[in-house]
Coordinates of C-alpha atoms and ligand atoms in Angstrom, one line a residue:
M30 CA -51.7 -117.1 -228.7
N31 CA -48.1 -117.0 -227.7
R32 CA -46.0 -116.8 -230.9
D33 CA -42.6 -117.0 -229.1
V34 CA -43.0 -120.7 -228.2
G35 CA -40.2 -122.8 -229.7
F36 CA -40.8 -126.1 -231.5
F37 CA -39.1 -128.1 -228.7
N38 CA -41.3 -126.7 -226.0
F39 CA -43.1 -129.3 -223.8
S40 CA -44.2 -127.0 -221.0
I41 CA -47.9 -126.0 -220.4
N42 CA -47.0 -122.6 -218.9
K43 CA -45.5 -121.4 -222.2
I44 CA -48.7 -122.0 -224.1
L45 CA -51.0 -120.3 -221.6
T46 CA -51.4 -116.5 -221.9
K47 CA -53.4 -113.9 -220.0
R48 CA -55.4 -113.1 -223.2
Q49 CA -57.0 -116.5 -223.1
T50 CA -60.3 -116.8 -221.2
I51 CA -60.5 -119.0 -218.2
L52 CA -62.5 -121.5 -220.3
D53 CA -60.0 -121.6 -223.1
Q54 CA -57.2 -122.1 -220.6
A55 CA -59.1 -125.0 -219.1
R56 CA -59.5 -126.5 -222.5
I57 CA -55.8 -126.2 -223.2
R58 CA -54.9 -127.7 -219.8
L59 CA -57.4 -130.5 -220.3
L60 CA -55.8 -131.4 -223.7
Y61 CA -52.3 -131.2 -222.3
Y62 CA -52.9 -133.5 -219.3
G63 CA -55.4 -135.6 -221.2
L64 CA -52.9 -136.3 -224.0
W65 CA -50.3 -137.1 -221.4
L66 CA -52.6 -139.6 -219.8
A67 CA -53.5 -141.1 -223.2
I68 CA -49.8 -141.5 -224.1
I69 CA -49.2 -143.3 -220.8
A70 CA -52.3 -145.5 -221.2
V71 CA -51.8 -146.3 -224.9
S72 CA -48.0 -147.1 -224.3
A73 CA -49.0 -149.5 -221.5
A74 CA -51.5 -151.2 -223.7
L75 CA -49.0 -151.3 -226.6
I76 CA -46.4 -153.0 -224.4
N77 CA -49.0 -155.5 -223.2
L78 CA -50.2 -156.2 -226.8
Y79 CA -46.6 -156.6 -227.9
I80 CA -45.8 -159.1 -225.1
E81 CA -49.0 -161.0 -226.0
H82 CA -47.9 -161.1 -229.7
R83 CA -51.0 -159.6 -231.1
E84 CA -49.4 -158.1 -234.2
I85 CA -52.4 -156.4 -235.9
L86 CA -53.5 -154.7 -232.6
T87 CA -49.9 -153.8 -231.8
F88 CA -49.6 -152.1 -235.2
S89 CA -52.9 -150.2 -235.0
T90 CA -52.1 -149.2 -231.3
S91 CA -48.6 -147.9 -232.4
I92 CA -50.3 -145.7 -235.1
L93 CA -52.7 -144.4 -232.4
L94 CA -49.7 -143.6 -230.1
V95 CA -47.8 -141.8 -232.8
S96 CA -50.9 -139.8 -233.7
I97 CA -51.5 -138.8 -230.1
F98 CA -47.9 -137.8 -229.7
I99 CA -48.0 -135.6 -232.9
L100 CA -51.1 -133.9 -231.5
F101 CA -49.4 -133.4 -228.2
K102 CA -46.4 -131.8 -229.9
Y103 CA -48.7 -129.6 -232.0
L104 CA -50.5 -128.5 -228.9
T105 CA -47.2 -127.5 -227.1
F106 CA -46.1 -125.6 -230.2
R107 CA -49.3 -123.8 -231.1
P108 CA -52.2 -124.3 -228.6
R109 CA -55.0 -124.5 -231.3
W110 CA -57.3 -126.4 -229.1
G111 CA -60.2 -126.3 -231.6
I112 CA -58.4 -128.1 -234.4
I113 CA -56.8 -130.6 -232.0
S114 CA -60.1 -131.4 -230.4
H115 CA -61.7 -132.1 -233.8
I116 CA -58.8 -134.4 -234.9
L117 CA -59.0 -136.2 -231.5
L118 CA -62.8 -136.7 -231.8
V119 CA -62.5 -137.9 -235.4
L120 CA -59.8 -140.4 -234.3
A121 CA -61.8 -141.5 -231.3
T122 CA -65.0 -141.9 -233.4
M123 CA -63.0 -144.1 -235.9
V124 CA -61.6 -146.3 -233.2
N125 CA -64.9 -146.6 -231.5
L126 CA -66.9 -147.6 -234.6
S127 CA -64.2 -149.9 -235.9
N128 CA -64.2 -151.6 -232.5
V129 CA -67.9 -152.1 -232.6
F130 CA -68.3 -153.1 -236.3
I131 CA -64.9 -154.8 -237.1
T132 CA -62.4 -155.5 -234.3
L133 CA -64.7 -156.7 -231.5
Q134 CA -68.1 -156.9 -233.3
N135 CA -69.6 -156.2 -229.9
V136 CA -70.7 -153.3 -227.6
D137 CA -68.8 -153.8 -224.4
I138 CA -67.9 -151.6 -221.5
I139 CA -65.0 -150.0 -223.4
T140 CA -67.3 -148.9 -226.2
A141 CA -69.7 -147.5 -223.6
Q142 CA -66.7 -145.6 -221.9
I143 CA -65.3 -144.3 -225.2
T144 CA -68.8 -143.1 -226.3
F145 CA -69.3 -141.4 -223.0
L146 CA -65.9 -139.8 -223.3
I147 CA -66.6 -138.5 -226.8
I148 CA -70.0 -137.0 -225.6
V149 CA -68.5 -135.2 -222.6
F150 CA -65.3 -134.1 -224.4
S151 CA -67.0 -132.8 -227.5
F152 CA -69.5 -130.7 -225.5
Y153 CA -66.9 -129.3 -223.2
M154 CA -64.3 -128.6 -225.9
L155 CA -66.3 -127.5 -228.9
G156 CA -69.7 -126.4 -227.6
Q157 CA -73.3 -127.4 -228.3
T158 CA -73.4 -127.9 -232.0
C159 CA -70.2 -129.9 -232.4
G160 CA -71.1 -131.8 -229.1
L161 CA -74.4 -132.9 -230.6
F162 CA -72.8 -133.8 -233.9
Y163 CA -70.1 -136.1 -232.5
S164 CA -72.5 -137.6 -229.9
L165 CA -74.9 -138.6 -232.6
V166 CA -72.2 -139.8 -235.1
N167 CA -71.2 -142.3 -232.4
L168 CA -74.5 -143.2 -230.8
I169 CA -76.6 -143.8 -234.0
P170 CA -74.3 -146.4 -235.6
I171 CA -73.9 -148.2 -232.2
L172 CA -77.7 -148.3 -231.7
L173 CA -78.0 -149.6 -235.3
F174 CA -75.4 -152.3 -234.5
L175 CA -77.4 -153.4 -231.4
V176 CA -80.6 -153.7 -233.5
L177 CA -78.7 -155.7 -236.1
M178 CA -77.3 -157.9 -233.4
Y179 CA -80.8 -158.3 -231.9
D180 CA -82.1 -159.6 -235.3
S181 CA -78.9 -161.7 -235.6
N182 CA -78.5 -160.4 -239.1
Y183 CA -75.2 -158.7 -238.6
F184 CA -72.6 -160.6 -240.5
I185 CA -69.1 -159.7 -241.5
S186 CA -66.5 -162.2 -242.7
L187 CA -63.7 -160.9 -240.4
K188 CA -63.3 -162.8 -237.2
P189 CA -63.8 -160.7 -234.1
K190 CA -60.6 -160.1 -232.1
V191 CA -60.4 -161.5 -228.6
V192 CA -58.7 -159.0 -226.3
D193 CA -56.6 -160.1 -223.5
P194 CA -58.1 -159.3 -220.0
S195 CA -55.0 -157.4 -218.9
T196 CA -55.3 -155.0 -221.9
L197 CA -59.0 -154.7 -221.2
I198 CA -58.2 -153.7 -217.6
I199 CA -55.7 -151.1 -218.7
A200 CA -58.2 -149.6 -221.2
I201 CA -61.1 -149.6 -218.8
F202 CA -59.0 -148.0 -216.0
A203 CA -57.5 -145.4 -218.3
N204 CA -60.9 -144.5 -219.7
F205 CA -62.4 -144.0 -216.3
I206 CA -59.5 -141.9 -215.2
L207 CA -60.0 -139.7 -218.3
I208 CA -63.7 -139.3 -217.6
I209 CA -63.1 -138.3 -214.0
F210 CA -60.3 -136.0 -215.1
I211 CA -62.5 -134.2 -217.7
Q212 CA -65.3 -133.7 -215.2
N213 CA -63.0 -132.6 -212.4
H214 CA -61.2 -130.2 -214.6
F215 CA -64.2 -128.5 -216.0
Y216 CA -65.9 -128.3 -212.6
A217 CA -62.8 -126.5 -211.3
A218 CA -62.8 -124.1 -214.3
F219 CA -66.5 -123.4 -213.7
V220 CA -66.0 -122.6 -210.0
K221 CA -63.0 -120.4 -210.9
N222 CA -65.0 -118.6 -213.5
I223 CA -67.8 -117.8 -211.0
R224 CA -65.3 -116.6 -208.5
Q225 CA -63.7 -114.4 -211.1
L226 CA -67.0 -113.0 -212.1
K227 CA -67.7 -112.1 -208.5
E228 CA -64.3 -110.4 -208.1
T229 CA -64.9 -108.5 -211.4
A230 CA -68.3 -107.3 -210.1
E231 CA -66.7 -106.1 -206.9
E232 CA -63.9 -104.4 -208.8
R233 CA -66.5 -102.8 -211.0
G234 CA -68.5 -101.7 -208.0
N235 CA -65.3 -100.0 -206.5
L236 CA -64.5 -98.4 -209.9
N237 CA -68.1 -97.1 -210.2
A238 CA -67.9 -95.6 -206.7
E239 CA -64.6 -93.9 -207.6
F240 CA -66.1 -92.8 -210.9
E241 CA -69.1 -91.2 -209.2
K242 CA -66.7 -89.4 -206.8
V243 CA -64.8 -87.9 -209.7
I244 CA -67.9 -86.9 -211.5
E245 CA -69.2 -85.2 -208.4
K246 CA -66.0 -83.3 -208.0
A247 CA -66.0 -82.3 -211.7
E248 CA -69.7 -81.2 -211.3
K249 CA -68.8 -79.2 -208.3
S250 CA -65.9 -77.5 -209.9
S251 CA -68.0 -76.8 -213.0
Q252 CA -70.7 -75.3 -210.9
A253 CA -68.2 -73.2 -209.1
K254 CA -67.0 -71.9 -212.4
S255 CA -70.5 -71.2 -213.6
E256 CA -71.3 -69.3 -210.4
F257 CA -68.1 -67.4 -210.6
L258 CA -68.8 -66.3 -214.2
S259 CA -72.4 -65.4 -213.2
T260 CA -71.3 -63.3 -210.3
M261 CA -68.5 -61.6 -212.3
S262 CA -70.8 -60.8 -215.1
H263 CA -73.3 -59.3 -212.7
E264 CA -70.5 -57.2 -211.2
I265 CA -69.3 -56.1 -214.6
R266 CA -72.8 -55.3 -215.9
T267 CA -73.6 -53.0 -213.0
P268 CA -70.8 -50.4 -213.7
L269 CA -71.3 -51.0 -217.4
N270 CA -74.9 -49.9 -216.8
A271 CA -73.6 -46.7 -215.4
V272 CA -71.2 -46.1 -218.3
I273 CA -73.9 -46.7 -221.0
G274 CA -76.5 -44.8 -219.0
M275 CA -74.3 -41.8 -218.6
T276 CA -73.3 -41.9 -222.2
N277 CA -77.0 -41.9 -223.2
L278 CA -77.6 -39.0 -220.9
L279 CA -74.7 -37.0 -222.3
M280 CA -75.9 -37.7 -225.8
M281 CA -79.4 -36.4 -224.9
G282 CA -77.8 -33.1 -223.7
N283 CA -77.0 -31.7 -227.2
P284 CA -73.2 -32.3 -227.1
R285 CA -70.8 -30.5 -229.5
P286 CA -70.0 -32.5 -232.7
D287 CA -66.5 -33.5 -231.4
Q288 CA -68.0 -34.5 -228.1
K289 CA -70.7 -36.4 -229.9
D290 CA -68.0 -38.4 -231.8
N291 CA -66.2 -39.3 -228.6
L292 CA -69.5 -40.3 -227.0
E293 CA -70.4 -42.5 -230.0
I294 CA -67.0 -44.3 -229.5
L295 CA -67.7 -44.6 -225.8
K296 CA -71.1 -46.0 -226.4
F297 CA -69.9 -48.4 -229.1
S298 CA -67.2 -49.8 -226.9
A299 CA -69.4 -50.1 -223.9
N300 CA -72.0 -51.9 -225.9
N301 CA -69.4 -54.3 -227.3
L302 CA -68.2 -55.0 -223.8
L303 CA -71.8 -55.7 -222.8
A304 CA -72.3 -58.0 -225.7
L305 CA -69.2 -59.9 -224.8
V306 CA -70.3 -60.3 -221.1
N307 CA -73.7 -61.5 -222.3
D308 CA -72.1 -64.0 -224.7
V309 CA -69.8 -65.4 -222.1
L310 CA -72.7 -65.6 -219.6
D311 CA -75.0 -67.2 -222.1
F312 CA -72.4 -69.7 -223.4
N313 CA -71.7 -70.6 -219.8
K314 CA -75.3 -71.2 -219.2
I315 CA -75.7 -73.4 -222.2
E316 CA -72.6 -75.4 -221.3
S317 CA -73.8 -76.1 -217.8
G318 CA -77.1 -77.4 -219.3
K319 CA -79.3 -74.8 -217.7
V320 CA -81.1 -73.7 -220.8
V321 CA -84.8 -74.5 -220.9
F322 CA -86.6 -73.8 -224.1
E323 CA -90.0 -72.1 -223.8
T324 CA -93.1 -73.0 -225.8
I325 CA -95.1 -69.9 -226.3
K326 CA -97.3 -68.6 -229.0
F327 CA -95.8 -66.1 -231.5
S328 CA -96.0 -64.9 -235.0
L329 CA -93.0 -65.8 -237.2
A330 CA -93.5 -62.8 -239.5
D331 CA -93.7 -60.3 -236.6
L332 CA -90.6 -61.8 -235.0
M333 CA -88.6 -61.6 -238.2
Q334 CA -89.8 -58.1 -239.0
N335 CA -89.0 -56.8 -235.5
M336 CA -85.6 -58.3 -235.5
C337 CA -84.6 -57.2 -238.9
G338 CA -85.7 -53.6 -238.3
G339 CA -82.6 -52.6 -236.3
Q340 CA -80.3 -54.8 -238.4
K341 CA -81.5 -53.2 -241.7
L342 CA -80.5 -49.8 -240.3
K343 CA -77.0 -51.2 -239.4
A344 CA -76.6 -52.7 -242.9
E345 CA -77.7 -49.5 -244.6
E346 CA -75.3 -47.5 -242.5
K347 CA -72.5 -49.7 -244.0
G348 CA -73.9 -49.2 -247.5
L349 CA -75.2 -52.7 -247.8
D350 CA -78.6 -53.8 -249.2
F351 CA -80.7 -55.7 -246.8
I352 CA -83.5 -57.9 -248.1
L353 CA -85.9 -59.8 -245.9
E354 CA -88.0 -62.4 -247.8
M355 CA -90.6 -64.7 -246.4
D356 CA -93.2 -67.0 -247.9
D357 CA -96.7 -65.5 -248.0
S358 CA -98.0 -68.6 -246.3
L359 CA -95.9 -67.8 -243.2
K360 CA -97.2 -64.2 -242.9
N361 CA -100.3 -65.1 -241.0
K362 CA -99.0 -68.1 -239.1
T363 CA -98.9 -68.3 -235.3
V364 CA -96.7 -71.0 -234.0
F365 CA -95.5 -72.4 -230.7
G366 CA -91.8 -72.2 -229.8
D367 CA -89.1 -70.2 -228.1
P368 CA -89.0 -66.8 -229.9
T369 CA -86.2 -65.5 -227.7
R370 CA -83.8 -68.3 -228.6
L371 CA -84.9 -68.2 -232.2
S372 CA -84.2 -64.5 -232.4
Q373 CA -80.9 -65.0 -230.7
I374 CA -79.8 -67.5 -233.4
I375 CA -80.9 -65.4 -236.3
F376 CA -79.6 -62.2 -234.8
N377 CA -76.2 -63.7 -234.5
L378 CA -76.2 -64.9 -238.1
I379 CA -77.4 -61.5 -239.4
S380 CA -74.8 -59.6 -237.3
N381 CA -72.0 -61.8 -238.7
A382 CA -73.3 -61.3 -242.3
I383 CA -73.3 -57.5 -241.8
K384 CA -70.0 -57.6 -240.0
F385 CA -68.1 -59.7 -242.6
T386 CA -69.6 -58.0 -245.7
H387 CA -68.1 -54.8 -247.2
E388 CA -70.3 -54.4 -250.2
G389 CA -73.3 -56.0 -251.7
T390 CA -76.3 -57.6 -250.1
V391 CA -77.4 -59.4 -247.0
W392 CA -80.5 -61.6 -247.5
V393 CA -82.6 -63.1 -244.7
R394 CA -85.1 -65.7 -245.9
M395 CA -87.8 -67.6 -244.3
N396 CA -89.4 -70.3 -246.5
Q397 CA -92.0 -72.9 -245.7
L398 CA -90.7 -76.4 -246.5
E399 CA -93.6 -78.6 -245.3
D400 CA -97.0 -77.7 -244.1
H401 CA -98.7 -80.6 -242.2
H402 CA -102.0 -80.0 -240.5
N403 CA -100.5 -79.4 -237.1
T404 CA -96.9 -78.5 -237.8
V405 CA -94.9 -76.4 -240.2
T406 CA -91.3 -76.8 -241.2
V407 CA -89.5 -73.6 -241.9
D408 CA -86.1 -73.1 -243.6
F409 CA -84.3 -70.0 -242.2
S410 CA -81.3 -68.7 -244.2
V411 CA -79.0 -65.8 -243.9
K412 CA -76.9 -65.1 -247.0
D413 CA -74.3 -62.4 -247.7
T414 CA -71.8 -61.3 -250.4
G415 CA -69.0 -60.9 -247.8
I416 CA -65.5 -62.2 -247.3
G417 CA -66.5 -65.9 -247.2
I418 CA -64.8 -68.7 -245.3
E419 CA -62.2 -71.2 -246.4
K420 CA -63.5 -74.8 -246.7
E421 CA -61.1 -76.2 -244.2
N422 CA -62.3 -73.7 -241.5
L423 CA -66.0 -74.4 -241.9
D424 CA -66.0 -76.7 -238.9
A425 CA -63.6 -74.7 -236.7
I426 CA -65.7 -71.5 -236.7
F427 CA -68.4 -73.3 -234.6
E428 CA -65.9 -74.0 -231.8
P429 CA -66.0 -71.6 -228.9
F430 CA -63.5 -68.7 -228.9
T431 CA -62.5 -69.7 -232.5
Q432 CA -62.4 -67.3 -235.4
E433 CA -61.3 -68.0 -238.9
S434 CA -57.9 -66.5 -238.6
I435 CA -55.8 -64.0 -236.6
T436 CA -56.5 -61.4 -239.3
T437 CA -60.3 -61.8 -238.5
T438 CA -59.6 -61.0 -234.9
R439 CA -57.5 -58.0 -235.7
Q440 CA -59.7 -56.6 -238.4
Y441 CA -63.2 -57.4 -237.1
G442 CA -62.8 -58.0 -233.3
G443 CA -65.3 -60.3 -231.7
T444 CA -64.9 -63.3 -229.4
G445 CA -65.7 -66.3 -231.6
L446 CA -68.6 -67.2 -229.3
G447 CA -71.6 -66.3 -231.5
L448 CA -71.6 -69.3 -233.7
A449 CA -70.7 -71.7 -230.9
I450 CA -73.8 -70.5 -229.0
V451 CA -75.9 -70.8 -232.2
K452 CA -74.6 -74.3 -232.8
R453 CA -75.3 -75.5 -229.3
L454 CA -78.7 -73.9 -229.2
L455 CA -79.6 -75.8 -232.4
E456 CA -78.1 -79.0 -231.2
L457 CA -80.1 -78.9 -228.0
Q458 CA -83.2 -79.0 -230.2
D459 CA -81.7 -81.8 -232.4
L460 CA -81.1 -79.4 -235.3
Q461 CA -78.1 -78.7 -237.4
M462 CA -76.7 -75.7 -239.1
S463 CA -75.5 -76.0 -242.7
V464 CA -73.0 -73.5 -244.3
L465 CA -72.1 -72.9 -247.9
S466 CA -69.3 -70.5 -248.4
Q467 CA -66.8 -69.3 -251.0
P468 CA -63.9 -67.1 -250.0
G469 CA -64.3 -63.7 -251.6
K470 CA -67.8 -64.4 -252.7
G471 CA -70.0 -64.8 -249.6
S472 CA -71.6 -67.2 -247.2
E473 CA -75.0 -68.7 -246.5
F474 CA -75.9 -70.1 -243.1
S475 CA -79.2 -72.1 -242.9
F476 CA -81.2 -74.4 -240.7
N477 CA -84.7 -76.0 -240.6
M478 CA -87.0 -75.8 -237.7
E479 CA -90.3 -77.5 -237.1
F480 CA -93.1 -75.6 -235.2
P481 CA -96.5 -76.8 -233.9
V482 CA -99.0 -74.4 -235.5
S483 CA -101.6 -72.5 -233.5
T484 CA -105.1 -72.5 -235.1
E485 CA -105.3 -68.8 -234.3
I486 CA -104.6 -66.6 -237.3
A487 CA -102.1 -63.8 -236.5
T488 CA -103.4 -60.4 -236.7
V489 CA -101.1 -57.8 -238.2
Q490 CA -100.0 -55.7 -235.2
A491 CA -100.6 -52.0 -235.4
E492 CA -97.3 -50.2 -235.9
K493 CA -96.1 -49.1 -232.5
Q494 CA -95.3 -45.4 -232.3
P495 CA -91.9 -45.0 -230.7
F496 CA -91.4 -42.1 -228.4
A497 CA -89.1 -39.3 -229.4
I498 CA -86.3 -39.0 -226.9
G499 CA -86.8 -36.1 -224.6
S500 CA -90.4 -35.4 -225.6
T501 CA -92.7 -34.5 -222.8
D502 CA -96.1 -36.2 -222.9
S503 CA -98.4 -38.1 -220.6
L504 CA -95.4 -39.4 -218.6
S505 CA -94.4 -36.0 -217.1
N506 CA -95.4 -35.4 -213.5
I507 CA -96.3 -39.1 -212.8
R508 CA -95.2 -40.3 -209.4
V509 CA -92.4 -42.8 -209.7
L510 CA -90.8 -44.9 -206.9
I511 CA -87.4 -46.3 -207.6
A512 CA -86.1 -49.0 -205.4
E513 CA -82.4 -49.1 -206.0
D514 CA -79.4 -49.4 -203.7
N515 CA -76.6 -48.5 -206.1
L516 CA -75.8 -44.8 -205.8
V517 CA -74.5 -44.4 -209.3
N518 CA -77.6 -46.0 -210.7
V519 CA -79.8 -43.7 -208.6
M520 CA -78.0 -40.7 -209.9
L521 CA -78.3 -41.9 -213.4
M522 CA -82.0 -42.6 -213.2
K523 CA -82.6 -39.2 -211.6
K524 CA -80.9 -37.4 -214.4
L525 CA -82.7 -39.4 -217.0
F526 CA -86.1 -38.9 -215.4
S527 CA -85.5 -35.2 -215.0
K528 CA -85.3 -35.0 -218.8
W529 CA -88.8 -36.6 -218.9
G530 CA -90.1 -34.1 -216.3
I531 CA -90.3 -36.7 -213.6
T532 CA -88.8 -36.4 -210.0
P533 CA -88.6 -39.9 -208.7
T534 CA -88.7 -41.0 -205.1
I535 CA -85.9 -43.3 -204.1
A536 CA -86.0 -46.3 -201.7
E537 CA -82.6 -47.8 -200.9
N538 CA -83.9 -51.3 -200.3
G539 CA -87.0 -53.5 -200.6
E540 CA -88.2 -52.9 -197.1
R541 CA -88.1 -49.1 -197.5
A542 CA -89.9 -49.5 -200.8
I543 CA -92.8 -51.3 -199.1
E544 CA -93.0 -48.6 -196.4
M545 CA -93.0 -45.9 -199.0
V546 CA -95.8 -47.6 -201.0
Q547 CA -97.8 -47.9 -197.8
Y548 CA -97.5 -44.2 -196.9
G549 CA -97.3 -42.6 -200.3
N550 CA -99.1 -42.7 -203.7
F551 CA -97.2 -43.9 -206.8
D552 CA -98.2 -44.4 -210.4
I553 CA -95.4 -46.9 -211.0
I554 CA -92.5 -48.6 -209.2
L555 CA -89.1 -49.5 -210.7
M556 CA -87.7 -52.3 -208.6
D557 CA -84.1 -53.4 -208.6
L558 CA -83.9 -57.1 -207.9
Q559 CA -80.7 -57.4 -205.9
M560 CA -80.9 -55.1 -202.8
P561 CA -79.8 -55.4 -199.2
V562 CA -82.3 -56.1 -196.4
L563 CA -85.1 -57.2 -198.7
N564 CA -84.7 -58.1 -202.4
G565 CA -86.9 -56.9 -205.2
F566 CA -88.8 -60.2 -205.6
D567 CA -89.9 -60.4 -202.0
A568 CA -90.7 -56.7 -201.9
A569 CA -93.0 -57.1 -205.0
V570 CA -94.7 -60.1 -203.3
E571 CA -95.4 -57.9 -200.2
I572 CA -96.7 -55.0 -202.2
R573 CA -99.1 -57.3 -204.1
K574 CA -100.5 -58.5 -200.7
M575 CA -101.4 -55.0 -199.5
R576 CA -105.0 -54.4 -198.4
D577 CA -105.4 -51.2 -200.4
H578 CA -106.5 -52.5 -203.8
K579 CA -105.0 -49.6 -205.7
K580 CA -101.6 -49.9 -203.9
A581 CA -101.5 -53.6 -204.4
N582 CA -101.9 -53.2 -208.1
T583 CA -99.4 -50.5 -208.7
P584 CA -97.5 -51.4 -211.8
I585 CA -94.0 -52.7 -211.1
I586 CA -91.1 -52.9 -213.6
A587 CA -88.1 -55.0 -212.5
L588 CA -84.6 -53.7 -213.2
T589 CA -82.4 -56.6 -213.7
A590 CA -78.7 -56.8 -214.2
S591 CA -78.5 -60.6 -214.5
A592 CA -78.6 -62.8 -217.5
L593 CA -81.4 -62.0 -219.9
F594 CA -83.1 -65.4 -220.1
D595 CA -83.5 -66.9 -216.7
I596 CA -85.0 -64.1 -214.7
K597 CA -88.2 -63.6 -216.6
E598 CA -90.1 -66.4 -214.9
R599 CA -89.2 -65.2 -211.4
V600 CA -90.1 -61.6 -212.2
F601 CA -93.6 -62.5 -213.4
G602 CA -93.9 -65.2 -210.7
S603 CA -93.5 -62.6 -208.0
G604 CA -96.2 -60.4 -209.4
M605 CA -94.2 -57.8 -211.3
N606 CA -95.6 -56.6 -214.6
D607 CA -92.5 -56.3 -216.8
Y608 CA -88.8 -56.0 -216.7
V609 CA -86.0 -54.1 -218.3
S610 CA -82.5 -55.4 -218.2
K611 CA -79.7 -53.1 -217.2
P612 CA -78.2 -51.2 -218.9
F613 CA -81.6 -50.4 -220.3
K614 CA -82.4 -48.3 -223.3
P615 CA -84.2 -45.1 -222.3
D616 CA -86.8 -45.5 -225.1
E617 CA -87.6 -49.1 -224.0
L618 CA -88.1 -48.1 -220.4
R619 CA -90.1 -45.1 -221.3
E620 CA -92.5 -47.1 -223.5
K621 CA -93.0 -49.8 -220.9
M622 CA -93.7 -47.2 -218.3
K623 CA -96.1 -45.4 -220.5
N624 CA -98.1 -48.5 -221.4
L625 CA -98.3 -49.7 -217.8
V626 CA -99.3 -46.3 -216.4
T627 CA -102.0 -45.8 -219.0
T628 CA -103.5 -49.2 -218.4
F629 CA -103.3 -48.8 -214.6
N630 CA -105.0 -45.4 -214.7
S631 CA -107.7 -46.6 -217.0
Q632 CA -108.5 -49.4 -214.6
I633 CA -109.0 -47.3 -211.5
Ligands
ADP707 P1 -67.2 -63.6 -233.9 O1 -68.3 -63.1 -234.8 O2 -67.3 -63.0 -232.5 O3 -65.9 -63.6 -234.5 P2 -68.6 -66.1 -234.3 O4 -68.6 -67.4 -233.5 O5 -69.9 -65.5 -234.6 O6 -67.6 -65.1 -233.6 O7 -67.9 -66.4 -235.7 C1 -66.7 -67.2 -235.8 C2 -65.9 -66.9 -237.0 O8 -66.6 -67.4 -238.2 C3 -65.8 -65.4 -237.3 O9 -64.7 -64.9 -236.6 C4 -65.5 -65.4 -238.8 O10 -64.2 -65.7 -239.1 C5 -66.4 -66.6 -239.3 N1 -67.7 -66.1 -239.8 C6 -68.9 -66.2 -239.2 N2 -69.9 -65.7 -240.0 C7 -69.3 -65.3 -241.2 C8 -69.8 -64.7 -242.4 N3 -71.0 -64.4 -242.6 N4 -68.8 -64.5 -243.4 C9 -67.5 -64.8 -243.2 N5 -67.0 -65.3 -242.0 C10 -67.9 -65.6 -241.0

């Protein structure tokens, strides 16, 4: 509604605004021109009645004219078409029924016209319900009147008025013009509305096309960013592999105490850098929607125990107590889920708890909340007696690259990515993390997760005996083929293997590796995945196709420098037996090699 319209406005343009719908504008126009027409017609009738000296009719027509004029003025001041329509319809109904029952005591063509006008006008102006109401309010009494007339029972003491034919002609003519005007007007509005709908649909189509283009562009740029990060991380991990590997080798060579301290710092920094690269890579992967959750069978108790082993040592090194508690009912449960991602979440929480606690205890709890026949809901919680978090920062710490304060960054390092990854991993599974924390007292991070339960009862795994570094055992003198193109890595592996009493054979690409397997005899193959000429996946596939049964089944361990989580499927899919991700831990590689070689030798 246009509030700037002055009281003396008579123009239609000032009361129409762009905010009104096409239909409302049509209603206002109809009222404006309709009232004009009515003023002209009623004035003409009034003049005629006055000349004819019909006092009563002149008086009532004058009142009608003044009422119409007041409504017209109201409309041009405030275009409230709803109220004005109601007033007009009430007036028209009164005129119509008084004509039938009092003035004329007859149903003539004027009554028929006015009734028709009321029906059309009320439906167009006020919609279905009001349309029906005004139509029936007029029709039912008129029908009743006709019935009464038919029975000749209708009697009223007033004498019916005889209207002069010229007034009759004016009224009939004006009514027909109004009926035509209403129809014409609404038909035009209807056509305009349809045209506008079509135009809007076209506009929307164009907008959608533009929108799609922009999305495509954004997707491409995001993909380029992801690829760039992926490549960069690979490139960074390769030299990092050499740094960590070399440090490991030097540590194994009985360094002097001062050298050992320096090596510890070197190893710590390199490992930090590696964790950072992994976090960025992982976050990038989650953000680009490439994370797929696995559903594999695992034991919750084993997973927690394995994960907490290393963390407990770390906590104890810092002088903290580390307590792992789990419900007995969970100890022999085998469930389906993604153990890698679950470990990643809990690992991040425990690392933070240890990092941000100076004294006291870190608790890791796993409680069973609900046990239905097929599923179990578990509450995981990591609690500490550390520095705590201010209430107003509890949301911010889950944002990427956000830490509680600058002091945190300075004092504890870190990237602020850990919790962002944890939050997103949970959200992707429709789960939420809750945090309770009091500055100076400690924090508790917890979440619930539901798992389908396997009917199989988990057997307690026999304790694995780790190898002592540098010990010589069944691995010495085995024949190892290493397919690796990076010279630094080759040197590193040779040094490491010499400590285990192994002299490996080197192939500089996948094709050479196949040739060497064909002409030589190996107990195990270590296969880098990204190599020139023929990559590790294709080389493995070719080896598995060899006619010689023994050669085709030689154990192959993939050496991968790419992200930890996406490569697994491809490695197993191309027939390799296992993988270690570079930079690998010597112990881990050794154990995997030993297991595979033992199994392989026992099969042939
Ligand atoms: P980072 O550990 O690399 O700093 P995170 O995303 O894991 O990044 O954590 C974000 C911030 O949340 C931390 O910098 C720290 O301020 C706060 N925070 C996380 N866990 C704890 C905790 N257990 N106690 C106190 N503060 C914590």
